[in-house]
Coordinates of C-alpha atoms in Angstrom, one line a residue:
S645 CA 5.2 7.2 6.4
N646 CA 7.4 4.7 4.8
G647 CA 5.1 1.7 4.7
A648 CA 7.2 -0.4 7.2
G649 CA 4.8 -3.1 8.6
V650 CA 1.7 -1.1 7.7
E651 CA 0.2 0.3 4.6
R652 CA 1.8 3.6 3.7
D653 CA -0.6 6.4 4.8
F654 CA 0.8 9.9 4.7
V655 CA -2.3 11.4 6.3
K656 CA -2.0 9.2 9.4
A657 CA 1.8 9.7 9.4
A658 CA 1.3 13.5 9.6
Q659 CA -1.2 13.1 12.4
W660 CA 1.2 10.9 14.4
F661 CA 4.1 13.3 13.7
E662 CA 1.9 16.1 15.1
Q663 CA 1.1 14.2 18.2
A664 CA 4.7 13.3 18.8
R665 CA 5.8 16.9 18.2
A666 CA 3.2 18.1 20.7
A667 CA 4.6 15.6 23.2
G668 CA 8.1 17.2 22.8
E669 CA 9.7 14.9 20.2
V670 CA 12.0 17.3 18.2
S671 CA 12.6 14.9 15.3
A672 CA 8.8 14.6 14.8
G673 CA 8.7 18.3 14.1
T674 CA 11.3 17.9 11.4
L675 CA 9.3 15.0 9.8
L676 CA 6.1 16.9 10.0
A677 CA 7.8 19.9 8.4
E678 CA 8.8 17.7 5.5
C679 CA 5.1 16.6 5.1
Y680 CA 4.2 20.3 4.8
L681 CA 7.2 21.0 2.4
Y682 CA 6.1 18.3 0.0
G683 CA 2.4 18.1 0.6
K684 CA 2.4 14.6 2.0
G685 CA -0.6 13.8 4.1
V686 CA -1.3 17.5 4.5
S687 CA -1.9 20.5 2.2
K688 CA 1.5 21.9 1.1
N689 CA 2.4 24.9 3.2
E690 CA 5.9 26.1 3.0
G691 CA 5.4 28.8 5.6
K692 CA 4.2 26.2 8.2
A693 CA 7.1 23.9 7.2
V694 CA 9.7 26.7 7.7
S695 CA 8.1 27.5 11.1
L696 CA 8.4 23.9 12.2
L697 CA 11.9 23.6 10.9
Q698 CA 12.9 26.8 12.8
D699 CA 11.6 25.3 16.0
A700 CA 13.4 22.0 15.5
A701 CA 16.6 23.8 14.4
A702 CA 16.5 25.9 17.6
A703 CA 16.4 22.6 19.5
N704 CA 19.7 21.6 17.7
A705 CA 18.2 19.0 15.4
P706 CA 20.8 18.8 12.5
R707 CA 18.4 17.4 9.9
A708 CA 16.0 20.4 10.6
M709 CA 19.0 22.7 10.2
D710 CA 19.9 21.1 6.9
Q711 CA 16.3 21.3 5.6
L712 CA 15.9 24.9 6.8
A713 CA 19.2 25.9 5.2
T714 CA 17.9 24.5 1.9
C715 CA 14.8 26.6 2.3
Y716 CA 16.9 29.7 2.7
H717 CA 19.2 28.7 -0.2
K718 CA 16.4 28.0 -2.6
G719 CA 13.9 30.6 -1.3
I720 CA 11.3 28.1 -0.2
G721 CA 8.8 29.7 2.2
V722 CA 11.4 32.4 3.0
P723 CA 13.3 35.0 0.9
P724 CA 16.6 33.5 -0.4
N725 CA 19.4 34.1 2.0
D726 CA 22.7 32.2 1.5
K727 CA 24.3 33.8 4.6
E728 CA 21.6 32.2 6.7
A729 CA 21.9 28.9 4.7
F730 CA 25.6 28.9 5.3
K731 CA 25.3 29.3 9.1
L732 CA 22.8 26.5 9.3
Y733 CA 24.6 24.1 7.0
A734 CA 27.9 24.8 8.8
K735 CA 26.3 24.1 12.2
A736 CA 24.7 20.9 11.1
A737 CA 27.9 19.7 9.4
Q738 CA 29.8 20.4 12.7
M739 CA 27.3 18.1 14.4
N740 CA 28.4 15.5 11.9
Y741 CA 25.3 15.6 9.8
V742 CA 27.2 14.5 6.6
D743 CA 24.5 15.5 4.1
S744 CA 25.0 19.1 5.4
A745 CA 28.7 18.8 4.6
G746 CA 27.7 18.0 1.0
N747 CA 25.2 20.9 0.9
L748 CA 27.8 23.2 2.4
G749 CA 30.2 22.1 -0.3
V750 CA 27.6 23.0 -3.0
L751 CA 27.1 26.4 -1.3
Y752 CA 30.9 27.1 -1.4
L753 CA 30.9 26.2 -5.1
T754 CA 28.0 28.4 -6.0
S755 CA 27.8 31.4 -3.6
D756 CA 30.0 34.2 -2.4
Q757 CA 27.8 34.5 0.8
T758 CA 30.0 32.1 2.8
D759 CA 32.9 32.9 5.2
L760 CA 35.3 32.8 2.2
G761 CA 33.4 35.5 0.3
R762 CA 34.4 36.1 -3.3
D763 CA 37.6 34.0 -3.1
R764 CA 36.5 31.4 -5.7
A765 CA 39.8 29.3 -5.4
A766 CA 39.6 29.1 -1.6
R767 CA 35.8 28.3 -1.8
T768 CA 36.4 25.6 -4.4
Q769 CA 39.2 24.0 -2.3
K770 CA 37.0 24.1 0.8
A771 CA 34.1 22.5 -1.1
L772 CA 36.4 19.8 -2.4
S773 CA 37.7 19.1 1.1
L774 CA 34.1 18.8 2.5
L775 CA 33.0 16.5 -0.3
R776 CA 36.1 14.3 -0.1
D777 CA 35.6 13.9 3.7
G778 CA 32.0 13.1 3.3
A779 CA 32.8 10.6 0.5
K780 CA 35.4 8.9 2.7
Q781 CA 32.6 8.5 5.3
N782 CA 30.6 6.6 2.7
N783 CA 27.9 9.3 2.4
A784 CA 26.2 8.6 -0.9
Y785 CA 25.3 12.2 -1.5
C786 CA 28.9 13.4 -1.0
M787 CA 30.2 10.6 -3.2
Y788 CA 27.9 11.8 -5.9
L789 CA 29.0 15.4 -5.6
Y790 CA 32.7 14.4 -5.4
A791 CA 32.2 12.4 -8.7
R792 CA 30.7 15.5 -10.3
C793 CA 33.8 17.5 -9.3
Y794 CA 36.0 14.9 -11.2
E795 CA 33.6 14.9 -14.1
L796 CA 33.6 18.7 -14.4
G797 CA 37.2 19.4 -13.3
N798 CA 35.9 21.4 -10.4
G799 CA 38.9 21.9 -8.0
V800 CA 40.6 18.8 -9.4
E801 CA 41.9 17.8 -12.7
A802 CA 39.0 16.3 -14.7
S803 CA 39.3 12.5 -14.6
A804 CA 36.7 10.3 -16.3
T805 CA 38.1 7.3 -14.4
E806 CA 37.8 8.9 -11.0
A807 CA 34.4 10.3 -11.8
K808 CA 33.1 6.9 -13.0
D809 CA 34.5 5.2 -9.8
W810 CA 32.9 7.7 -7.5
Y811 CA 29.6 7.6 -9.4
R812 CA 29.6 3.8 -9.1
R813 CA 30.3 4.0 -5.4
A814 CA 27.5 6.6 -4.9
A815 CA 25.1 4.5 -6.9
E816 CA 25.9 1.4 -4.9
A817 CA 25.3 3.4 -1.7
G818 CA 21.8 4.3 -3.0
N819 CA 22.2 7.7 -4.5
R820 CA 19.5 7.9 -7.3
P821 CA 21.2 10.5 -9.5
A822 CA 24.3 8.5 -9.4
E823 CA 22.3 5.3 -10.3
E824 CA 20.9 7.2 -13.3
W825 CA 24.3 8.4 -14.3
C826 CA 25.7 4.9 -14.2
H827 CA 22.7 3.5 -16.2
Q828 CA 23.2 6.2 -18.8
H829 CA 26.9 5.5 -19.0
N830 CA 26.6 1.7 -18.9
V831 CA 28.5 1.4 -15.7
V832 CA 27.9 -2.1 -14.1
L833 CA 27.0 -1.9 -10.5
G834 CA 27.9 -4.4 -7.9
A835 CA 25.5 -6.9 -6.3
A836 CA 25.0 -4.6 -3.3
S837 CA 22.9 -2.2 -5.4
T838 CA 19.4 -3.7 -5.9
H839 CA 17.6 -0.5 -7.2

């Protein structure tokens, strides 16, 4: 799948994921679902991907919960349903799947289908708290989203300095959109970033 030690071959990867899933390996179901979501090594089939993600999420796989929540949020293979997305993101975040904390933060910022309903101020503060916590755990995705909050003044006073600092940190942690932002804004990255 990722070309580590062998030539990258998505068809073979999908076949191995299927065998591992059939043998009871829950994470293989999540990886196989991602093959179907993106059409890597198999024909793209969002319905099959959702079915595989539902099975893996039912087995408490946080990555599957996160992916399935994104399907519900964006209406991929299922009708859009932010209430269901909220439940799944929240459960995965409680299992310390930090990307889900970032996705949950985005949902708080964009949807009134969370536990905080239409209370935009409370939702914004909850989102900011989730993103700040994820950023402090050095999660590149949360750092990127936290930087956006500073850039846009979302829940915090807009600060170009704070935004730039968090974009740089996110880029150095490997977040591609942050790397692009830094490149566009001539932000020099440290030696740790080799992308």
